[in-house]
Structure formats: C-alpha cells, structure tokens
Coordinates of C-alpha atoms in Angstrom, one line a residue:
M1 CA 64.0 -6.3 29.1
Q2 CA 61.2 -4.0 30.2
A3 CA 58.7 -3.2 28.0
N4 CA 59.0 0.3 27.0
I5 CA 56.6 3.6 25.2
T6 CA 58.6 6.4 23.0
R7 CA 56.7 8.9 20.9
S8 CA 58.2 10.9 18.1
D9 CA 57.2 13.1 15.1
F10 CA 56.0 11.6 12.1
G11 CA 55.9 14.7 9.6
T12 CA 53.9 17.5 8.3
L13 CA 50.8 17.5 7.8
P14 CA 49.9 20.9 4.7
D15 CA 47.2 22.0 7.0
G16 CA 49.8 22.5 9.4
R17 CA 48.4 19.9 11.6
R18 CA 51.2 17.4 13.5
A19 CA 51.2 13.8 13.7
S20 CA 53.3 12.0 16.3
L21 CA 54.2 8.4 16.2
Y22 CA 54.3 6.2 19.4
T23 CA 56.7 2.6 19.9
L24 CA 55.8 -0.1 21.4
V25 CA 57.9 -3.1 22.5
N26 CA 58.0 -5.7 24.6
P27 CA 59.4 -7.8 26.6
N28 CA 60.5 -10.3 23.6
G29 CA 62.3 -6.8 21.9
L30 CA 58.9 -7.2 19.0
I31 CA 58.1 -3.9 18.1
V32 CA 55.2 -2.4 16.7
K33 CA 54.8 1.0 15.6
I34 CA 51.6 4.0 15.4
S35 CA 50.5 7.2 13.9
D36 CA 47.7 8.9 15.8
F37 CA 47.2 9.8 12.4
G38 CA 44.2 7.2 10.8
G39 CA 45.7 5.2 14.5
V40 CA 47.9 2.9 11.6
I41 CA 50.7 0.3 12.0
T42 CA 53.6 1.4 10.6
E43 CA 55.5 -1.6 11.2
I44 CA 56.4 -4.7 13.3
H45 CA 59.3 -5.6 13.8
T46 CA 58.8 -9.5 14.8
P47 CA 62.2 -12.6 15.4
D48 CA 62.4 -16.0 12.9
R49 CA 63.6 -18.8 13.6
H50 CA 67.5 -17.3 13.6
G51 CA 66.0 -15.4 16.3
K52 CA 66.2 -11.6 13.8
F53 CA 64.2 -9.1 13.3
S54 CA 62.5 -7.5 10.1
D55 CA 59.4 -5.8 10.1
I56 CA 56.5 -8.1 8.4
N57 CA 54.1 -4.7 7.5
L58 CA 54.1 -3.0 4.9
G59 CA 53.8 1.1 5.5
F60 CA 55.3 4.0 5.1
D61 CA 58.5 6.9 7.9
H62 CA 57.0 9.5 7.3
V63 CA 52.5 10.8 7.4
L64 CA 52.5 11.6 3.9
P65 CA 52.8 9.5 2.0
Y66 CA 49.5 8.0 3.7
L67 CA 47.2 10.9 3.2
E68 CA 48.0 10.7 -0.4
D69 CA 49.3 7.2 -1.8
S70 CA 48.3 4.3 0.6
P71 CA 46.1 2.1 -0.1
Y72 CA 44.8 1.6 3.4
F73 CA 47.8 0.8 5.1
G74 CA 47.9 -0.5 8.6
A75 CA 44.3 2.1 9.1
L76 CA 41.8 1.7 11.2
I77 CA 38.4 1.1 9.0
G78 CA 35.1 2.6 9.3
R79 CA 32.9 4.4 10.1
H80 CA 31.8 1.1 7.7
G81 CA 35.0 -1.5 6.3
N82 CA 34.0 -3.0 2.7
R83 CA 32.4 -1.9 0.3
I84 CA 28.3 -0.8 -0.1
A85 CA 26.4 -0.9 -3.1
K86 CA 26.0 3.4 -4.7
G87 CA 26.8 3.9 -1.0
R88 CA 23.4 4.0 -0.7
L89 CA 21.1 2.4 1.9
V90 CA 17.5 3.5 4.1
L91 CA 17.4 3.5 7.7
N92 CA 14.6 4.0 8.9
G93 CA 12.8 4.5 6.0
Q94 CA 14.6 6.8 4.9
L95 CA 16.9 6.9 1.6
V96 CA 20.9 7.7 3.1
Q97 CA 23.5 8.6 0.6
L98 CA 26.9 8.2 1.5
P99 CA 30.2 9.6 -1.0
V100 CA 31.5 6.6 -3.3
N101 CA 35.0 6.5 -3.4
N102 CA 35.2 2.8 -5.1
G103 CA 33.9 2.8 -8.6
E104 CA 30.6 3.6 -8.7
H105 CA 30.6 2.6 -4.8
H106 CA 31.7 3.5 -0.2
L107 CA 34.7 1.7 0.4
H108 CA 36.5 1.4 3.9
G109 CA 34.1 4.6 5.2
G110 CA 34.1 7.0 2.1
P111 CA 37.7 9.1 1.0
G112 CA 37.3 11.0 4.7
G113 CA 36.7 7.9 6.8
F114 CA 39.0 7.3 9.6
H115 CA 41.8 6.1 8.7
R116 CA 42.7 10.1 7.0
V117 CA 41.7 12.0 10.7
F118 CA 43.2 12.4 14.4
W119 CA 43.0 10.3 16.9
Q120 CA 43.6 11.1 20.6
V121 CA 45.7 9.0 22.1
E122 CA 45.9 8.4 25.5
P123 CA 49.6 5.3 26.0
F124 CA 49.3 2.8 28.8
E125 CA 51.2 0.1 31.0
R126 CA 49.7 -2.7 32.5
G127 CA 52.4 -4.5 33.7
D128 CA 54.6 -6.1 30.6
S129 CA 51.8 -5.0 28.5
V130 CA 52.3 -2.0 27.0
G131 CA 49.5 0.1 24.8
L132 CA 47.3 3.7 23.2
T133 CA 44.4 3.8 24.1
L134 CA 42.8 5.5 21.2
S135 CA 39.5 8.3 20.8
Y136 CA 37.9 9.9 18.0
R137 CA 34.2 11.1 17.6
S138 CA 32.6 10.8 14.2
A139 CA 30.5 14.2 13.9
D140 CA 26.6 13.3 12.7
G141 CA 26.6 13.6 8.8
E142 CA 30.1 13.2 9.5
Q143 CA 31.1 10.9 4.8
G144 CA 27.3 11.0 5.5
Y145 CA 26.8 8.9 7.7
P146 CA 23.6 9.5 11.2
G147 CA 24.7 10.5 14.1
N148 CA 27.2 11.3 16.3
L149 CA 29.6 8.2 16.6
D150 CA 32.0 8.4 20.0
V151 CA 35.0 5.7 19.0
T152 CA 37.1 4.6 21.0
V153 CA 41.0 1.7 19.7
V154 CA 42.7 0.3 22.7
Y155 CA 46.3 -1.2 21.0
E156 CA 48.0 -4.2 23.3
L157 CA 50.6 -5.3 23.1
T158 CA 51.3 -8.8 25.5
P159 CA 54.5 -10.2 26.7
A160 CA 52.8 -13.9 24.9
N161 CA 53.7 -11.5 21.8
E162 CA 49.9 -10.7 20.9
L163 CA 49.1 -8.1 20.0
W164 CA 44.5 -7.0 20.5
V165 CA 43.0 -4.7 18.8
R166 CA 39.6 -3.4 21.0
F167 CA 37.1 -1.8 19.7
H168 CA 34.2 0.3 20.9
A169 CA 31.5 2.8 19.7
V170 CA 27.9 4.2 21.4
T171 CA 25.7 6.7 18.9
D172 CA 23.2 8.9 19.2
K173 CA 21.1 7.4 15.9
V174 CA 20.8 4.5 14.0
T175 CA 23.8 4.6 11.8
P176 CA 26.4 0.7 10.6
V177 CA 29.3 0.1 11.8
N178 CA 31.8 -2.6 10.9
L179 CA 35.1 -1.1 12.3
T180 CA 38.6 -2.7 11.7
Q181 CA 42.4 -3.1 11.5
H182 CA 43.5 -3.3 7.7
A183 CA 47.4 -3.4 8.1
Y184 CA 49.8 -5.6 5.3
F185 CA 51.6 -8.1 6.4
N186 CA 55.0 -9.7 4.5
L187 CA 57.0 -11.9 6.9
A188 CA 60.1 -12.9 4.9
G189 CA 60.0 -8.8 4.8
K190 CA 60.6 -8.9 2.2
G191 CA 59.0 -9.7 -1.9
D192 CA 56.4 -11.2 -2.8
I193 CA 53.7 -13.1 -0.3
L194 CA 52.7 -16.3 -2.1
G195 CA 54.7 -18.9 -1.0
H196 CA 53.4 -17.8 2.5
R197 CA 51.0 -20.9 3.7
L198 CA 47.7 -19.6 4.5
M199 CA 44.9 -21.5 7.0
I200 CA 41.3 -19.7 7.4
D201 CA 38.8 -21.4 9.1
A202 CA 36.0 -21.3 6.8
D203 CA 33.4 -24.2 5.1
A204 CA 31.9 -21.1 3.0
F205 CA 32.9 -17.7 1.2
T206 CA 30.8 -14.3 0.0
P207 CA 30.6 -15.2 -3.8
V208 CA 31.3 -11.1 -5.1
D209 CA 29.6 -9.5 -8.8
S210 CA 32.2 -8.2 -11.2
T211 CA 32.5 -4.9 -8.8
L212 CA 32.9 -6.8 -5.7
I213 CA 29.7 -7.0 -4.7
P214 CA 28.4 -9.7 -2.2
T215 CA 25.4 -11.2 -4.5
G216 CA 24.7 -12.5 -1.2
R217 CA 24.5 -15.9 -1.3
L218 CA 26.9 -18.3 0.8
Q219 CA 28.9 -20.4 -0.8
P220 CA 30.8 -23.2 0.5
V221 CA 34.3 -23.0 -0.9
E222 CA 35.2 -27.3 -1.1
G223 CA 35.5 -27.9 -4.3
T224 CA 37.4 -24.3 -5.2
P225 CA 39.9 -22.1 -4.6
F226 CA 38.8 -20.5 -1.4
D227 CA 39.0 -23.8 0.2
F228 CA 42.2 -23.2 2.5
R229 CA 40.8 -25.0 5.7
A230 CA 43.7 -27.2 5.1
P231 CA 47.0 -24.6 5.0
H232 CA 48.9 -24.3 1.4
A233 CA 49.7 -21.5 -0.1
I234 CA 48.6 -18.7 -1.4
G235 CA 50.1 -19.3 -4.6
S236 CA 48.4 -22.5 -5.6
R237 CA 45.4 -21.4 -7.2
I238 CA 45.3 -18.2 -7.4
L239 CA 46.0 -18.3 -11.0
A240 CA 43.0 -21.2 -10.8
Q241 CA 40.8 -20.2 -13.7
D242 CA 37.6 -18.9 -11.4
Q243 CA 35.2 -16.4 -12.2
Q244 CA 35.2 -15.1 -8.6
L245 CA 39.1 -14.9 -8.8
A246 CA 39.1 -12.6 -12.1
Y247 CA 36.1 -10.2 -10.3
G248 CA 39.1 -9.5 -7.7
G249 CA 42.6 -10.2 -9.6
G250 CA 42.9 -12.7 -7.3
Y251 CA 41.5 -13.1 -3.3
D252 CA 40.0 -10.2 -2.2
H253 CA 36.7 -12.4 0.0
N254 CA 35.1 -11.6 3.0
F255 CA 35.4 -15.3 4.7
V256 CA 32.6 -16.6 7.1
L257 CA 34.3 -17.8 9.9
N258 CA 33.1 -21.1 11.4
K259 CA 32.5 -19.7 14.4
T260 CA 31.8 -22.1 18.5
G261 CA 30.2 -20.3 20.6
S262 CA 31.2 -16.6 21.0
G263 CA 34.9 -14.7 22.2
C264 CA 37.6 -14.9 20.3
Q265 CA 38.7 -17.7 18.6
L266 CA 41.4 -18.7 15.8
A267 CA 40.4 -17.4 12.3
A268 CA 43.4 -17.7 10.2
R269 CA 46.9 -18.9 10.7
V270 CA 49.5 -18.2 8.2
V271 CA 53.4 -19.5 8.3
E272 CA 56.6 -18.8 5.8
P273 CA 58.1 -21.4 5.9
V274 CA 62.2 -20.0 4.4
S275 CA 61.8 -17.3 7.6
G276 CA 59.8 -19.9 10.4
R277 CA 57.2 -16.4 10.8
V278 CA 54.1 -17.7 12.0
L279 CA 50.8 -15.0 12.2
E280 CA 48.1 -16.3 14.4
M281 CA 44.7 -13.3 13.2
H282 CA 41.7 -14.8 16.1
T283 CA 39.0 -12.5 16.2
E284 CA 34.6 -12.7 17.7
E285 CA 33.6 -11.0 14.3
P286 CA 31.6 -13.8 11.9
G287 CA 33.5 -12.3 8.1
V288 CA 37.5 -11.5 7.0
Q289 CA 37.9 -10.0 4.5
F290 CA 41.8 -12.1 2.7
Y291 CA 42.9 -10.1 0.3
S292 CA 46.2 -11.0 -2.0
G293 CA 47.3 -8.0 -2.5
N294 CA 46.3 -8.0 -6.3
F295 CA 46.7 -3.7 -6.7
L296 CA 50.0 -3.1 -5.6
D297 CA 52.1 -2.4 -7.7
G298 CA 55.1 -1.4 -7.5
S299 CA 54.5 1.8 -7.7
L300 CA 55.2 2.7 -3.9
T301 CA 57.7 2.7 -2.7
G302 CA 58.4 2.9 1.4
K303 CA 60.2 2.6 4.5
G304 CA 63.0 1.6 1.3
W305 CA 60.7 -1.3 0.8
N306 CA 59.9 -1.7 -3.4
Y307 CA 55.7 -3.3 -2.6
R308 CA 54.9 -5.3 -5.8
H309 CA 52.6 -6.2 -7.1
R310 CA 50.9 -9.6 -3.5
G311 CA 54.4 -8.2 -2.0
G312 CA 51.4 -7.8 1.0
F313 CA 48.8 -9.5 2.0
C314 CA 45.5 -9.0 4.7
L315 CA 42.7 -10.1 6.9
E316 CA 40.5 -8.2 8.2
P317 CA 38.1 -9.5 10.8
Q318 CA 34.4 -7.8 9.8
H319 CA 31.2 -8.3 9.7
F320 CA 30.0 -8.6 6.8
P321 CA 30.5 -6.0 3.3
D322 CA 27.1 -4.4 2.1
A323 CA 25.9 -5.3 5.1
P324 CA 22.9 -2.4 5.5
N325 CA 21.8 -4.1 1.8
Q326 CA 22.1 -7.5 2.6
P327 CA 19.3 -8.9 4.7
T328 CA 20.9 -12.0 5.6
F329 CA 23.9 -11.3 6.6
P330 CA 24.8 -10.6 10.4
S331 CA 23.7 -6.7 10.8
T332 CA 25.6 -3.7 11.2
L333 CA 23.2 -1.6 12.2
L334 CA 24.2 0.9 15.7
R335 CA 21.2 1.8 17.9
P336 CA 20.9 4.4 20.1
G337 CA 22.5 2.3 24.0
Q338 CA 23.2 0.1 22.4
E339 CA 27.2 -0.5 22.8
Y340 CA 29.1 -1.9 19.9
R341 CA 32.2 -3.9 20.9
T342 CA 34.1 -6.6 18.9
Q343 CA 38.1 -7.7 19.6
S344 CA 40.3 -9.0 17.2
K345 CA 44.1 -10.4 17.8
F346 CA 47.6 -10.7 16.0
V347 CA 49.5 -13.2 17.7
F348 CA 53.7 -13.1 16.2
L349 CA 55.4 -16.9 16.2
V350 CA 57.6 -19.1 14.9
E351 CA 58.1 -22.9 13.7
Q352 CA 61.8 -24.3 14.3

C-alpha cells in the first residue's frame, strides 16, 4: 500500500465558514484524520492482534459538535495548555487578565483558544511519510495574551506507525506558551478504559487544590494511587480513598517525567489486553497530564460511539499547569528573539 493524503468536506460553521478534513494513510493502512478547524484529530484507525482495524480516537464526524459540545476532543491546545489560576499572571510587572472558562480559572487558552480557530494547512509527502503543516497567527491581545504569536504545527504519520506532533512558535512580546495535543484514546474502540494497563515514567506528580490548581509542590508517587512506574490497570486504584483522586474525580493530574538528557523519550505506555493494541507516548516535554475521562457522562455521541464515563483517556505532553504563577516550575514564558520548539510522538503497536 502506498501512503497518501486526501481532502474532504467536514461541514459548515454557523458563520458560513467551511471546514476541511484531511485523511492520512500510511503504507500499513493506519488512518489518521485531521481537520483544519482546531487542528482536531477526529479519527485514528489501528489494527488489533488479529489485524482488525478500529477507530481508537474519540471525536465527531462533523465540525459543529467541536464548536458546541466537545471537551477538547483531539484538539490543538494553546496559547497555554491546562489551567492558569484565576486567569491572572504578571508580565514585566504588569497584571495580565485572561478570560476564565473553568470555574474561576483559565483553561486551555480560553474559550476562543487554538481549539476553535481555523488553521492554514499544507499537506506534504516525504518518502513513505505523509503529513500536514498547520500555521496560525494569534494576534496581540487574542484571549488576553500579549504579543503576536506565529505558530506552526506539523503532524507526520510515518511507516513506523508513529504520529509525530511538532510545535514551533515565535513572538514579538513576552507571552506564556504551552502547546499540546488533546487526543482522547480508547484502544478497545468501545466501552471504558479502566482495564487498560498504563505505565508513566514519573517519580512525582504535581498535587492540586480542590479547584485543580497545583499547590506548587512535587509529590512522590511512591505509596500513592499515582504510582504508574510499573504498569497496572487504570481502574485498579481509581476508587482509592485519596484526596487528590477526590479533587479530580479520578486522574486529572500532571506527572513530572523522569528525564535523562534531551530529546524525545518514552513517557507513557498503554496496553489494552483484549485487543493487544499498544500506545506509546514519547516527548521532549517535562510533564504529561494524565486524564481518565472523569467528566464524560454519556451525553455525547460521535461516529456512532457513546462517550460514557471514563470512556477515553488523555496523555497530554506539556509544561506544568499554572506555570506562570509557580516560580519553581519550568518556565513557559517565550520572549522576542527566542524560538519555542517541542515535539512528541504517539506510536501505535500490537502485542500478540
């Protein structure tokens, strides 16, 4: 089979703008579908141990639900992924107020973040790899953020069954930047994800308060339900009597990855034992947000799939939440003359 890219219609927004859907196919038959609206990954089709392909990505088959109801299904996230306390930060001695859209906090770039903008798309083919280059200018003041930010995102599907996500950005004013990809996975293609076996290479996580803002501490995972250094089922400890699990309604926490040098390193590995499907997430980022689909409640249906409680999980490579207000966390400030560069990859494998 030859790798290829096709483009199709993905529906019309209320203001008349039309969305497109790009279908990427690698030589092994893996399929990834991505829209220019929100840079959203709408479908990922991978084989099980018997060679049967299923869609393992939560999403919709039309653009409108992504505008109305989507809990960031498959979206590009920016300017700043995760939460910023009360939407406030101080830059150059000046208070910056961002819109609040998660209780009293700012989440995932605000209500008009990168998940709800149209991206310019250029498809490409490199040998047996296919991909898309997405670009967007976030104007000075958009969602309250200072500076013009020019962003490029490259999605590349390789013959090694890797989906690379590469970010680049430059700015003309100091501004916080923390870009990520918010795909929801269910390697079984149905049901819940509690039987998926998860490994996260992290000795610590960042505990949160009751509104899911980090306390600023790094807490060892040793002896807690957050110890995924050895793989075990997501559901095996999710109901444990633990204050952090109570705050999140399950897992919704940033894990501090064990890093050895630079480069893209294995951060997490998930195995679905019935199908044999395996997902690995490799990243250059210092953290990963593991989210166990706690707020899914069965009210959303897409592609003939009802998204029930804990029907999908997310592994979002990132800098830490609320970093602009946490001086001990790795900085997310980007300055003029600097380049923001980071990359991650999702690898789709099968265990026999």
